[in-house]
Amino acid sequence: MALPEHSPELKFAVLAADVVLFTIDEEILKVRVIQVNRPPYYDHMVGLPGGLLLPHENAEESARRHLKEKAGIQSDEIYLEQLYTFSKVDRDKRGRVVAVAYHAFIPWEKLSDAEKEPSNSWWVPVVALDNLAYDHDEMLALAVERLRSRAHYTTLMSKLMPAEFTLTELEKAYEVVLAKDLDKRNFRKKLLKLNVLTELPRKRTGGKFRPAQLYTFTSSDVISIEVL
Amino acid sequence: MALPEHSPELKFAVLAADVVLFTIDEEILKVRVIQVNRPPYYDHMVGLPGGLLLPHENAEESARRHLKEKAGIQSDEIYLEQLYTFSKVDRDKRGRVVAVAYHAFIPWEKLSDAEKEPSNSWWVPVVALDNLAYDHDEMLALAVERLRSRAHYTTLMSKLMPAEFTLTELEKAYEVVLAKDLDKRNFRKKLLKLNVLTELPRKRTGGKFRPAQLYTFTSSDVISIEVL
DNA sequence: GCAAAAGTGTTGTTATTACACCCATGG
DNA sequence: CCATGGGTGTAATAACAACACTTTTGC
């Protein structure tokens, strides 16, 4: 593969990294979007954060940098998974751009105040998004689909949860992502049997009602749940 | 995302498409490999088929072209799925190459005689492969893992089967891919209940023994099997 | 003592596993 | 008639779905 020397005419494309960054706030699945003020989208166009790779960067590093520079997300604790590479010839009207798309996850509780407040970039409920710039509608749809699918058979949800949470909070997060109600008793039985949660020696107090047992994910890795 | 004008210095990388093409022959999972005679691998190095994108191609088109040109696989019936994009800065010693990897599938029966016989390119059992050029060991490992995983919850195996097959043949194919024995009765019960197979009005005769019922996959699409 | 969320078990149904024998055919 | 692969059923176990009441707390 690849020619011995890369003749300039083979460097016809630029590489970009785009990110679909998810969080859950107020029991709503939200995505970070930015203003796109570039040809052919002058103003009032909304898109996903992303941008070109620099020569010393790999795609994931570039995705992280653009999250910081364009989406104002300074946290280094963003969890990223590669989603898909979009290489259609005319996906960007301005020239050939091949985009490596990532989906990314951050618990709302880990965001700074500045990262929660809107500025050049802001959080929007997934259901409220369409008519994004470029092919970002397609990216978003793929990201949501992949998130749902991976929520079923991995512990990816751990990347949307704070360090400590109650089972009810975890259930609500699953319900938000899967967009359907779950049965409280069956949910608890199943999650506890999976052996991925550790019971903490404390409860969430200060609420008006009965204190709830706190849990944490035992491993910080996203692991596959054995289905077969 | 992306600058209004793509300055030449941002076109620092070339794009490649690499393919892990699988087939099953003699109850062995095999992959198509080629000779790599490029710096720094002069001769005797084996790698996966692939190569650079041309300006008018998207990544999948390029993958198909390189399969034809370098791997001698003329068939247009190759089924391709995007696997992963490798963008590490130094993955190719000769310069910056970002590779979009695909895994691909073709039933042995659909190959022409020329495509079965070795020439510049040939079929090798997966288990016999290591020390491939570039980062192709990693690509292959990822492709095998993805194939196994998708064999569990999709009908991807249909892309490794001929148009008509017996249940024993299908079971053997699963056993080869999953690298474990399956129970004949349970396998049949499960697959028939999934409702993805159509019983054909004929049997495989000409064998020495009792003729076996022939089936086909009802849909040519690879569909997800409902697990949850 | 009441409002609200936390927590807990049982039952019916469905899927999964393990396992062994008869059938149809060609030679 | 025999060798070989084709084809089938049952019972025990495990997973899943549906469903309602008691407990603990703050006020």
Short mmCIF file of C-alpha atoms in Angstrom, two decimals, chain A residues 3-216:
data_model
loop_
_atom_site.label_atom_id
_atom_site.label_comp_id
_atom_site.label_asym_id
_atom_site.label_seq_id
_atom_site.Cartn_x
_atom_site.Cartn_y
_atom_site.Cartn_z
CA LEU A 3 3.55 4.87 -3.05
CA PRO A 4 7.23 5.08 -2.13
CA GLU A 5 7.07 8.82 -2.50
CA HIS A 6 3.84 10.63 -1.90
CA SER A 7 3.55 12.83 -4.90
CA PRO A 8 1.86 16.17 -4.18
CA GLU A 9 -1.10 15.34 -6.37
CA LEU A 10 -2.01 12.53 -4.01
CA LYS A 11 -2.25 15.00 -1.17
CA PHE A 12 -5.51 16.30 -2.51
CA ALA A 13 -7.56 15.97 0.63
CA VAL A 14 -7.41 17.43 4.07
CA LEU A 15 -8.27 15.47 7.14
CA ALA A 16 -10.73 16.58 9.74
CA ALA A 17 -11.93 15.23 13.05
CA ASP A 18 -15.49 15.89 14.16
CA VAL A 19 -17.02 15.12 17.52
CA VAL A 20 -20.50 14.29 18.70
CA LEU A 21 -20.15 15.08 22.39
CA PHE A 22 -22.99 13.83 24.57
CA THR A 23 -24.03 14.64 28.08
CA ILE A 24 -27.17 14.19 30.15
CA ASP A 25 -28.62 17.27 31.80
CA GLU A 26 -32.05 17.53 33.42
CA GLU A 27 -32.84 14.04 32.16
CA ILE A 28 -32.30 15.12 28.58
CA LEU A 29 -29.68 13.78 26.19
CA LYS A 30 -27.79 16.77 24.86
CA VAL A 31 -25.09 17.37 22.27
CA ARG A 32 -22.51 20.14 22.05
CA VAL A 33 -22.89 22.27 18.93
CA ILE A 34 -21.08 25.29 17.55
CA GLN A 35 -21.89 28.16 15.25
CA VAL A 36 -20.72 27.56 11.68
CA ASN A 37 -19.88 30.79 9.88
CA ARG A 38 -18.05 29.46 6.89
CA PRO A 39 -18.88 29.26 3.22
CA PRO A 40 -21.35 28.16 2.16
CA TYR A 41 -22.97 28.50 5.56
CA TYR A 42 -22.84 32.17 6.47
CA ASP A 43 -24.19 32.52 9.92
CA HIS A 44 -27.12 30.90 11.59
CA MET A 45 -25.85 27.47 10.75
CA VAL A 46 -25.23 25.04 13.53
CA GLY A 47 -22.77 22.17 13.35
CA LEU A 48 -20.75 19.74 15.36
CA PRO A 49 -17.38 20.79 16.75
CA GLY A 50 -14.41 19.65 14.72
CA GLY A 51 -11.73 20.80 12.37
CA LEU A 52 -8.62 19.95 10.48
CA LEU A 53 -5.81 17.75 11.65
CA LEU A 54 -2.37 19.24 12.09
CA PRO A 55 0.69 17.37 10.85
CA HIS A 56 1.74 16.15 14.28
CA GLU A 57 -1.71 15.01 15.40
CA ASN A 58 -3.57 11.80 15.08
CA ALA A 59 -7.33 11.96 14.62
CA GLU A 60 -8.22 11.53 18.28
CA GLU A 61 -5.77 14.18 19.42
CA SER A 62 -7.21 16.54 16.87
CA ALA A 63 -10.72 15.81 18.03
CA ARG A 64 -9.72 16.64 21.61
CA ARG A 65 -8.02 19.86 20.51
CA HIS A 66 -11.03 21.07 18.57
CA LEU A 67 -13.26 20.30 21.50
CA LYS A 68 -11.12 22.66 23.53
CA GLU A 69 -10.64 25.35 20.91
CA LYS A 70 -14.05 25.44 19.31
CA ALA A 71 -16.41 23.89 21.79
CA GLY A 72 -14.85 25.39 24.91
CA ILE A 73 -14.62 22.01 26.59
CA GLN A 74 -11.35 22.16 28.52
CA SER A 75 -11.78 18.92 30.43
CA ASP A 76 -9.29 16.18 29.69
CA GLU A 77 -11.70 13.57 30.97
CA ILE A 78 -13.69 13.29 27.79
CA TYR A 79 -14.11 9.69 26.74
CA LEU A 80 -13.91 9.29 22.95
CA GLU A 81 -14.72 6.41 20.65
CA GLN A 82 -14.17 6.44 16.93
CA LEU A 83 -17.49 6.37 15.15
CA TYR A 84 -17.04 6.39 11.40
CA THR A 85 -14.97 8.00 8.68
CA PHE A 86 -16.86 10.07 6.15
CA SER A 87 -15.09 10.25 2.83
CA LYS A 88 -17.71 11.11 0.26
CA VAL A 89 -16.08 13.22 -2.42
CA ASP A 90 -18.46 16.17 -2.22
CA ARG A 91 -19.35 16.12 1.47
CA ASP A 92 -17.78 19.57 1.87
CA LYS A 93 -18.49 22.03 -0.92
CA ARG A 94 -15.23 23.90 -0.38
CA GLY A 95 -12.93 21.04 -1.19
CA ARG A 96 -12.08 17.50 -0.41
CA VAL A 97 -12.32 16.85 3.32
CA VAL A 98 -12.27 13.41 4.85
CA ALA A 99 -13.64 13.47 8.37
CA VAL A 100 -12.97 10.97 11.11
CA ALA A 101 -15.98 11.25 13.40
CA TYR A 102 -15.94 10.46 17.10
CA HIS A 103 -18.65 10.16 19.63
CA ALA A 104 -17.71 11.37 23.06
CA PHE A 105 -19.19 11.38 26.53
CA ILE A 106 -18.92 13.53 29.61
CA PRO A 107 -21.07 13.51 32.73
CA TRP A 108 -22.75 16.87 33.30
CA GLU A 109 -21.33 16.93 36.82
CA LYS A 110 -17.76 16.99 35.52
CA LEU A 111 -18.31 20.11 33.46
CA SER A 112 -17.14 23.46 34.77
CA ASP A 113 -19.63 26.32 35.00
CA ALA A 114 -18.10 27.83 31.87
CA GLU A 115 -18.57 24.56 30.04
CA LYS A 116 -22.23 24.48 30.96
CA GLU A 117 -23.01 28.05 29.95
CA PRO A 118 -23.53 28.83 26.27
CA SER A 119 -21.05 31.03 24.39
CA ASN A 120 -19.69 30.24 20.92
CA SER A 121 -20.78 26.73 21.64
CA TRP A 122 -23.66 25.31 23.63
CA TRP A 123 -25.66 22.24 24.60
CA VAL A 124 -28.78 21.27 22.66
CA PRO A 125 -31.19 18.40 23.24
CA VAL A 126 -30.63 15.76 20.58
CA VAL A 127 -34.30 15.74 19.66
CA ALA A 128 -34.16 19.46 18.86
CA LEU A 129 -31.37 19.09 16.31
CA ASP A 130 -31.72 18.95 12.58
CA ASN A 131 -30.46 20.85 9.57
CA LEU A 132 -26.93 20.78 10.82
CA ALA A 133 -24.11 21.94 8.54
CA TYR A 134 -22.28 19.59 6.18
CA ASP A 135 -23.26 15.95 6.74
CA HIS A 136 -23.54 16.42 10.48
CA ASP A 137 -27.15 15.27 10.61
CA GLU A 138 -25.95 11.93 9.42
CA MET A 139 -23.08 11.90 11.93
CA LEU A 140 -25.42 12.72 14.77
CA ALA A 141 -27.92 10.06 13.78
CA LEU A 142 -25.17 7.47 13.58
CA ALA A 143 -23.78 8.55 16.94
CA VAL A 144 -27.15 8.24 18.65
CA GLU A 145 -27.73 4.84 17.12
CA ARG A 146 -24.29 3.63 18.20
CA LEU A 147 -24.73 5.01 21.70
CA ARG A 148 -28.04 3.16 22.11
CA SER A 149 -26.61 -0.01 20.77
CA ARG A 150 -23.53 0.16 22.99
CA ALA A 151 -25.62 1.05 26.03
CA HIS A 152 -27.24 -2.37 25.61
CA TYR A 153 -24.16 -4.55 25.64
CA THR A 154 -21.35 -2.52 27.18
CA THR A 155 -20.79 -0.32 30.21
CA LEU A 156 -20.50 2.78 28.04
CA MET A 157 -23.13 4.45 30.23
CA SER A 158 -20.45 4.74 32.89
CA LYS A 159 -18.99 7.57 30.82
CA LEU A 160 -22.19 9.57 31.21
CA MET A 161 -22.46 9.05 34.97
CA PRO A 162 -20.80 10.98 37.79
CA ALA A 163 -18.37 9.17 40.05
CA GLU A 164 -21.11 8.26 42.52
CA PHE A 165 -24.75 7.71 41.74
CA THR A 166 -27.84 5.95 42.97
CA LEU A 167 -29.49 3.12 41.10
CA THR A 168 -32.43 5.36 40.35
CA GLU A 169 -30.11 7.92 38.77
CA LEU A 170 -28.47 5.22 36.68
CA GLU A 171 -31.85 3.92 35.60
CA LYS A 172 -32.95 7.42 34.59
CA ALA A 173 -29.79 7.78 32.50
CA TYR A 174 -30.51 4.54 30.68
CA GLU A 175 -34.08 5.64 30.12
CA VAL A 176 -32.92 8.93 28.66
CA VAL A 177 -30.48 7.25 26.29
CA LEU A 178 -32.73 4.39 25.25
CA ALA A 179 -35.75 6.68 25.10
CA LYS A 180 -37.95 4.23 26.94
CA ASP A 181 -39.06 3.49 30.47
CA LEU A 182 -37.52 0.61 32.36
CA ASP A 183 -38.89 -1.47 35.21
CA LYS A 184 -37.23 -0.46 38.46
CA ARG A 185 -37.00 -3.92 39.98
CA ASN A 186 -35.84 -5.69 36.84
CA PHE A 187 -33.32 -2.97 36.15
CA ARG A 188 -31.76 -3.31 39.61
CA LYS A 189 -31.67 -7.09 39.48
CA LYS A 190 -29.97 -7.04 36.11
CA LEU A 191 -27.37 -4.36 36.83
CA LEU A 192 -26.43 -5.85 40.16
CA LYS A 193 -26.08 -9.30 38.68
CA LEU A 194 -23.75 -7.97 35.98
CA ASN A 195 -21.15 -7.33 38.64
CA VAL A 196 -19.97 -4.04 37.25
CA LEU A 197 -21.08 -1.84 40.13
CA THR A 198 -19.48 -1.40 43.53
CA GLU A 199 -21.65 -0.47 46.47
CA LEU A 200 -20.13 2.50 48.31
CA PRO A 201 -20.14 2.75 52.10
CA ARG A 202 -22.42 5.77 52.04
CA LYS A 203 -25.78 6.99 50.99
CA ARG A 204 -27.05 10.07 49.24
CA THR A 205 -28.52 12.14 52.07
CA GLY A 206 -29.83 15.68 52.08
CA GLY A 207 -32.67 14.86 49.77
CA LYS A 208 -36.13 15.26 51.21
CA PHE A 209 -36.76 11.55 51.29
CA ARG A 210 -35.26 8.24 52.16
CA PRO A 211 -31.48 8.24 51.56
CA ALA A 212 -30.37 6.13 48.62
CA GLN A 213 -27.44 3.76 48.43
CA LEU A 214 -24.58 5.10 46.34
CA TYR A 215 -22.73 3.03 43.76
CA THR A 216 -19.83 3.47 41.40
#
